[in-house]
mmCIF file of C-alpha atoms in Angstrom:
data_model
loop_
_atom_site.group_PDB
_atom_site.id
_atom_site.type_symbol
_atom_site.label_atom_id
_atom_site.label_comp_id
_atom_site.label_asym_id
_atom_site.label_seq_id
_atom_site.Cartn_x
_atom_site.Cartn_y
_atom_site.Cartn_z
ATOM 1 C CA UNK A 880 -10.381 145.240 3.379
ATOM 2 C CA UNK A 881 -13.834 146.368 3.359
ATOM 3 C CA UNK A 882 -14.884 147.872 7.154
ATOM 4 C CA UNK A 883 -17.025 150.205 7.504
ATOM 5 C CA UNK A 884 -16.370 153.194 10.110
ATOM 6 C CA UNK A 885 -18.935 155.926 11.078
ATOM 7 C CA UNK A 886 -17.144 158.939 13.006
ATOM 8 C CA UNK A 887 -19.781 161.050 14.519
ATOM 9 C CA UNK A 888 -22.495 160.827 10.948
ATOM 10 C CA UNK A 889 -24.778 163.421 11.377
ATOM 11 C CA UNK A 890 -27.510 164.449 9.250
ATOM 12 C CA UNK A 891 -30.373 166.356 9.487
ATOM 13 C CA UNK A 892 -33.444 167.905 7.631
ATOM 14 C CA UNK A 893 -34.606 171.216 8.696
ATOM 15 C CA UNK A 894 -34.995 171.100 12.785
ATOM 16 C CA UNK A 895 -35.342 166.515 12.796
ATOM 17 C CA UNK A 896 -31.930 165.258 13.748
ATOM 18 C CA UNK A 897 -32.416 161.773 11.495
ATOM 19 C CA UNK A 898 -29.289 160.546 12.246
ATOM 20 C CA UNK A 899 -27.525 161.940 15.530
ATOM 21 C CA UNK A 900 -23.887 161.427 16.199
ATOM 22 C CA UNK A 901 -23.502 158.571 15.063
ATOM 23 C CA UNK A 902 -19.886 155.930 15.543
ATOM 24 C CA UNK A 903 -19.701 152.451 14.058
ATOM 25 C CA UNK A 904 -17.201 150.300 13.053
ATOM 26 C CA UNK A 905 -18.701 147.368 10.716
ATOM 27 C CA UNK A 906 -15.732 144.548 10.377
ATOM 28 C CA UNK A 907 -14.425 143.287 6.856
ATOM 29 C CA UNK A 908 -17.124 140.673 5.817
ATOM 30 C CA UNK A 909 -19.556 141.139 8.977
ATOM 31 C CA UNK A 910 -23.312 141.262 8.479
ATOM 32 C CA UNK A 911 -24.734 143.941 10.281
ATOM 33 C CA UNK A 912 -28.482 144.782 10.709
ATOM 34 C CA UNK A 913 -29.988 148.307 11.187
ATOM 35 C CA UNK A 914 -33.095 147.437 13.623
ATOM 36 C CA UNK A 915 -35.379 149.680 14.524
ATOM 37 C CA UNK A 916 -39.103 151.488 13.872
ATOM 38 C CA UNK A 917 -40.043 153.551 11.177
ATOM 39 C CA UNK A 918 -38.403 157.057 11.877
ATOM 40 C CA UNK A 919 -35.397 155.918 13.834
ATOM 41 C CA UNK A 920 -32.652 156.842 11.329
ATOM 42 C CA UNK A 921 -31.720 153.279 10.376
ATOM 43 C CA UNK A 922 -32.577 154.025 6.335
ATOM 44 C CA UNK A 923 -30.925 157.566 6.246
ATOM 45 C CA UNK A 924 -27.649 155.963 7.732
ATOM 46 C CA UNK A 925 -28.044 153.484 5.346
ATOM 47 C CA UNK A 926 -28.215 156.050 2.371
ATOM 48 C CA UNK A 927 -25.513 158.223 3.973
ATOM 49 C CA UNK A 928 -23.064 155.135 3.630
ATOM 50 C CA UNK A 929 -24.143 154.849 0.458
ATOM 51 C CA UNK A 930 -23.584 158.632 -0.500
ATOM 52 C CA UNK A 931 -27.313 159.070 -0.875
ATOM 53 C CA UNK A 932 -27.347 161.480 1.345
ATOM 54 C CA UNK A 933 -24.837 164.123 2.064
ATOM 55 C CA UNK A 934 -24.038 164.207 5.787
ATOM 56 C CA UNK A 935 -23.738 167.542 7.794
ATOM 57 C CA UNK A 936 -21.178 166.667 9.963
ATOM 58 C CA UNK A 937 -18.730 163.343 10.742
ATOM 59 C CA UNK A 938 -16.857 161.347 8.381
ATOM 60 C CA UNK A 939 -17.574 157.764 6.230
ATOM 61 C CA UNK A 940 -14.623 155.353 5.144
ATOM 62 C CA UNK A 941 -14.594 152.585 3.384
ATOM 63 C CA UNK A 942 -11.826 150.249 4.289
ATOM 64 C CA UNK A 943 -9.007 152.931 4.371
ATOM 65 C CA UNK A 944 -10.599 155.761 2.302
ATOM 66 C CA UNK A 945 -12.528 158.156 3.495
ATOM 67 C CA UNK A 946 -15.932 158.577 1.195
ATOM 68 C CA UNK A 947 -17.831 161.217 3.246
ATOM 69 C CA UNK A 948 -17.978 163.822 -0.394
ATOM 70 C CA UNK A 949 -17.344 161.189 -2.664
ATOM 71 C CA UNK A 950 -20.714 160.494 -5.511
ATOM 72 C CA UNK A 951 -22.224 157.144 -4.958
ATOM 73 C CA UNK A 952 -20.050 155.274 -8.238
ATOM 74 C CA UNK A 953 -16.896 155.896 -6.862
ATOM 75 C CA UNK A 954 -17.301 154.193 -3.213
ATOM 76 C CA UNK A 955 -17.422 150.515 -4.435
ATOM 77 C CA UNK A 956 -21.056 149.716 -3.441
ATOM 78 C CA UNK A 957 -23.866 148.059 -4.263
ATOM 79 C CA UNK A 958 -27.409 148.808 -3.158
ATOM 80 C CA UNK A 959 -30.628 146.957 -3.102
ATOM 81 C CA UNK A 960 -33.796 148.831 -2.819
ATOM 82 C CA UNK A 961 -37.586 148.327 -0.926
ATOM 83 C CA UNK A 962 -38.700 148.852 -4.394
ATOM 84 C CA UNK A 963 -37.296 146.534 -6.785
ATOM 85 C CA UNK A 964 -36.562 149.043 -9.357
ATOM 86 C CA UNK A 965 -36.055 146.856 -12.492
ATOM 87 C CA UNK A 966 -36.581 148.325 -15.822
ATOM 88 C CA UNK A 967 -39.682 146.422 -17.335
ATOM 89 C CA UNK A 968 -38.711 147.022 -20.926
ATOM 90 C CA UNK A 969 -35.556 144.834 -20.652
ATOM 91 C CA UNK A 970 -34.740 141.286 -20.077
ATOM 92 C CA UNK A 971 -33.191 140.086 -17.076
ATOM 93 C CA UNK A 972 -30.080 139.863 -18.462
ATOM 94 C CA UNK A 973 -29.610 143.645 -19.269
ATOM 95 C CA UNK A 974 -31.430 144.531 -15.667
ATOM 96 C CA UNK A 975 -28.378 142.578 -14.159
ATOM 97 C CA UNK A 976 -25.733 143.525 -16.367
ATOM 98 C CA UNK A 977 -26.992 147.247 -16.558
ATOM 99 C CA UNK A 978 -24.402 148.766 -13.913
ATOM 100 C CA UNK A 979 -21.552 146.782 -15.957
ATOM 101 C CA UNK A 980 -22.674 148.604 -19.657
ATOM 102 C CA UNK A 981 -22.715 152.053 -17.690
ATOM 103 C CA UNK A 982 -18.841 151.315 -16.559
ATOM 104 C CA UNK A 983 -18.530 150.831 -20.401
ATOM 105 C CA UNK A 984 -16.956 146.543 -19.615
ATOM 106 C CA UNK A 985 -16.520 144.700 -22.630
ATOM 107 C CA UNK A 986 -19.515 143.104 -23.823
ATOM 108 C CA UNK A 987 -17.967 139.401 -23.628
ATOM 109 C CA UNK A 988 -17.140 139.872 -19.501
ATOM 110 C CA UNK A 989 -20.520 141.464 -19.175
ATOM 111 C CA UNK A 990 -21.806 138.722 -20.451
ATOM 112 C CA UNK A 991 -19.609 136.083 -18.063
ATOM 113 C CA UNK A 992 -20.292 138.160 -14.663
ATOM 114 C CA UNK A 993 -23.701 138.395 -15.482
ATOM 115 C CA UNK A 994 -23.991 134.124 -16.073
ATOM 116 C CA UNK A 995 -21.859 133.467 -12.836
ATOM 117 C CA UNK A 996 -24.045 136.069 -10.413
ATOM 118 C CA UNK A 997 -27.805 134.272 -11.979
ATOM 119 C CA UNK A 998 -26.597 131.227 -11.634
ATOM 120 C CA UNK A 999 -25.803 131.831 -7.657
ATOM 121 C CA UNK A 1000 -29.102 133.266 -7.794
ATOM 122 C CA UNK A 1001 -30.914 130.455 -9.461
ATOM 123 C CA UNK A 1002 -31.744 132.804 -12.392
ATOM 124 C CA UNK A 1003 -29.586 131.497 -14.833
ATOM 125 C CA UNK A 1004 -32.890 129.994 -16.771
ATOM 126 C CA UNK A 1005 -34.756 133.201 -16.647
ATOM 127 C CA UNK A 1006 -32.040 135.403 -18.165
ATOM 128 C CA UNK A 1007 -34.013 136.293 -21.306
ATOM 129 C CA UNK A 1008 -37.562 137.039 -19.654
ATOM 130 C CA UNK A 1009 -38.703 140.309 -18.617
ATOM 131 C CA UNK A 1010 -39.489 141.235 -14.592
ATOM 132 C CA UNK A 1011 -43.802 141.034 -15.363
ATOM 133 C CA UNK A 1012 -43.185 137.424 -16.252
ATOM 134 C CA UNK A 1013 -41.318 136.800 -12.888
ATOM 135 C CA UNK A 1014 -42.822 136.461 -9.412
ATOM 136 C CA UNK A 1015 -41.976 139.234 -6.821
ATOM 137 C CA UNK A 1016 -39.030 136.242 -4.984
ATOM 138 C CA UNK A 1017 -37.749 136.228 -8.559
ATOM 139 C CA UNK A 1018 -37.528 139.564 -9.019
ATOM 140 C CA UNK A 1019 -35.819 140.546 -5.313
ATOM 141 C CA UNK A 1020 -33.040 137.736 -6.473
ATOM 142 C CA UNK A 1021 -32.691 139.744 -9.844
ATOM 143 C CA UNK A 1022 -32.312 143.104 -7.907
ATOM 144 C CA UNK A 1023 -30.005 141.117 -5.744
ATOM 145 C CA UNK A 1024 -27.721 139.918 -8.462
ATOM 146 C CA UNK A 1025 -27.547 143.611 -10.111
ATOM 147 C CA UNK A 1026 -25.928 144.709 -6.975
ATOM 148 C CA UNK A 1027 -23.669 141.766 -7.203
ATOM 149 C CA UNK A 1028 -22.328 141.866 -10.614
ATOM 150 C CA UNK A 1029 -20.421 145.226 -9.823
ATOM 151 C CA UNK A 1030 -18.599 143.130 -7.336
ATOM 152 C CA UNK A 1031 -19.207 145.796 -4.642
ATOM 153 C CA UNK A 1032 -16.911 145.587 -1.505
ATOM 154 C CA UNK A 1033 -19.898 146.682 0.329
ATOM 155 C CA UNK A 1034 -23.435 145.727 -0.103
ATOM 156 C CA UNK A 1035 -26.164 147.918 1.195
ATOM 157 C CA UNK A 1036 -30.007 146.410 1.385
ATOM 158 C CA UNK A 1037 -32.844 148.492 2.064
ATOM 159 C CA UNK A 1038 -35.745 146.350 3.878
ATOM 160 C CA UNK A 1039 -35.675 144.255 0.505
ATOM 161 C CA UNK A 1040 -37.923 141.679 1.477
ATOM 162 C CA UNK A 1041 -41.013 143.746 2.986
ATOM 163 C CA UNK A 1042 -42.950 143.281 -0.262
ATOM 164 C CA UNK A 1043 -43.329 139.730 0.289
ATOM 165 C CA UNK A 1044 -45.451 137.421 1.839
ATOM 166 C CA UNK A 1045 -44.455 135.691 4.965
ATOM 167 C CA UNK A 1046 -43.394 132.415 3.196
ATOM 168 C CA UNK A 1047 -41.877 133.798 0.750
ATOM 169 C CA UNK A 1048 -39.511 136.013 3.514
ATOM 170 C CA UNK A 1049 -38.782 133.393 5.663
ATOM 171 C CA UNK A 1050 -37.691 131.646 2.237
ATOM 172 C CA UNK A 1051 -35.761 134.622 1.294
ATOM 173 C CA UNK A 1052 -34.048 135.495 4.375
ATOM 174 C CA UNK A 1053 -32.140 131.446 4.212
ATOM 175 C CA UNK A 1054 -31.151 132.336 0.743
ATOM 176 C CA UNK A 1055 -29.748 135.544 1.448
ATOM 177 C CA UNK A 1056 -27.402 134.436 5.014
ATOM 178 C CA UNK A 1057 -26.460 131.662 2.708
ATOM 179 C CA UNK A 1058 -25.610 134.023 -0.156
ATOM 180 C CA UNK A 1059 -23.563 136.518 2.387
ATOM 181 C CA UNK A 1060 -21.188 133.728 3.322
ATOM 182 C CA UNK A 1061 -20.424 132.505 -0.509
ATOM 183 C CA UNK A 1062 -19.597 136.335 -1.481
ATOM 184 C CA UNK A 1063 -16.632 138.284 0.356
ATOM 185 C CA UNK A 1064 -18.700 141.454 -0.012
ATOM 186 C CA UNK A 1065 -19.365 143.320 3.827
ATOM 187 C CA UNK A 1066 -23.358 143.522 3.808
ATOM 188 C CA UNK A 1067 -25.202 146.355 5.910
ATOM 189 C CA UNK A 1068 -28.879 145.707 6.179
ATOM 190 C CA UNK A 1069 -31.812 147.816 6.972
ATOM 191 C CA UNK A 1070 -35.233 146.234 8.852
ATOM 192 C CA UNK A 1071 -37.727 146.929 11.254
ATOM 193 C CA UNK A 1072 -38.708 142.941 11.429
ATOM 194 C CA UNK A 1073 -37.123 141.429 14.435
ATOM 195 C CA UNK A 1074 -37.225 137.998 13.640
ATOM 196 C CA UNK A 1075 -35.331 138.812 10.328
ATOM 197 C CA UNK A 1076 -32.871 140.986 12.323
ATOM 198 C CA UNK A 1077 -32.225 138.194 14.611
ATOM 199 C CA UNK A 1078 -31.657 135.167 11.981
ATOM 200 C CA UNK A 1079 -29.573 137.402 9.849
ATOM 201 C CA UNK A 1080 -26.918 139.361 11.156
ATOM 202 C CA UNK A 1081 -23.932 138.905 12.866
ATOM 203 C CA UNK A 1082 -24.487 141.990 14.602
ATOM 204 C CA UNK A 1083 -27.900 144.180 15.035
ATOM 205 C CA UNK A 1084 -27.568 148.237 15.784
ATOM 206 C CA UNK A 1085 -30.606 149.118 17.536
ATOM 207 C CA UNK A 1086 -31.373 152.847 16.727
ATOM 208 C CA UNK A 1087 -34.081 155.087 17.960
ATOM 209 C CA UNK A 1088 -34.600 158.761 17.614
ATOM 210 C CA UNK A 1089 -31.226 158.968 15.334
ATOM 211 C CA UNK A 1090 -28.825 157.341 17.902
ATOM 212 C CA UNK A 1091 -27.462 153.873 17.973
ATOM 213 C CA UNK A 1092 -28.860 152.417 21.733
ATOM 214 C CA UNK A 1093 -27.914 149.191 21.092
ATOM 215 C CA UNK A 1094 -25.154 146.927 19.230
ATOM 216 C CA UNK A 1095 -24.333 143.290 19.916
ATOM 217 C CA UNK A 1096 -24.345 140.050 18.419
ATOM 218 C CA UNK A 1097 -27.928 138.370 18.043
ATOM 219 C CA UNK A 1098 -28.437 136.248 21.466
ATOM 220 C CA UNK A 1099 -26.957 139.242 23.453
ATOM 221 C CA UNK A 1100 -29.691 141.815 22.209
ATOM 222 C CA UNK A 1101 -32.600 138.927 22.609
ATOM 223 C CA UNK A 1102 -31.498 138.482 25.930
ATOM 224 C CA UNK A 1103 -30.871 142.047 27.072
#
């Protein structure tokens, strides 16, 4: 089981409250979508789940352990970033199997995982290029496919798709909702686009000023 539970996450820096009291439960599997303007606490929750940030008061499990002092490698997630983050000087290849050398796997199941995840990608013909020959939808699959080689029980995306153009997002967003139901991984998402909130999750958490004002399945927050 992979839930997700919040018990009253806190965290703040200096007097801001970014994150204020906070209780969720995200189900085994769900889709849930952070939704809300810049400043709301929707990325700092994000990173708090993700150990990112160290929380000054509540508690963070992970299925049935708790995680709230645990480092970032030892919770069983995966994280996609606003900024790509790929290393130019390697291929795609080693920017996707990158996380699998640092857990010191065997070089012949590195090189397997690595083959299954690009070809669910459609990057299985670009494996020995380097990320400045690929164009920026390219390059969000390979960041995409890192996270998913660890085989994370939980997979954490920070507004990946803001650097692209408005084709290329609406593209994008259908690949990834089709992606979330061939993986058993539970998938938190972070956006401030409503329209991508709305095709995405299963659920969207509305937050403003560090609280969550809002959760409910798509139709139920468009109509209410």
């Amino acid at each position: 089981m992979a839930d997700v539970r919040l018990e009253k996450v806190t965290r703040r820096f200096g007097s801001v409250v970014a994150v204020n009291n906070v209780d969720l439960r995200i189900k085994d599997k769900e889709f849930l979508v952070f939704l809300g303007p810049s400043g709301c606490g929707k990325t700092t929750t994000l990173r708090s789940i993700a150990g990112l940030e160290k929380i000054d008061a509540g508690r963070i499990f992970l299925g049935d352990r708790e995680v709230t002092d645990l480092p970032p490698g030892q919770r069983g997630i995966g994280m996609v970033f606003q900024s790509y983050a790929l290393f130019p000087h390697m291929t795609i290849s080693d920017n996707i199997g990158f996380g699998l050398k640092i857990k010191k796997i065997a070089p012949a199941e590195r090189s397997e995982r690595v083959r299954k995840v690009a070809k669910l990608l459609y990057l299985d013909n670009l494996l020995d290029r380097y990320p400045g020959q690929l164009s920026g939808g390219q390059r969000q699959r390979v960041a995409v496919a890192r996270a998913l080689v660890i085989e994370p029980a939980v997979l954490l995306m920070d507004e990946p798709l803001s650097n692209l153009d408005a084709l290329l997002r609406m593209q994008m967003r259908a690949e990834l909702k089709k992606l979330h139901h061939s993986i058993n991984a539970t998938t938190i998402y972070v956006t401030h686009d409503q329209v991508e909130a709305l095709s995405l999750g299963d659920r969207i958490a509305v937050m403003r000023d560090g609280k969550i004002v809002q959760c409910d399945v798509p139709m139920e927050i468009y109509d209410k």
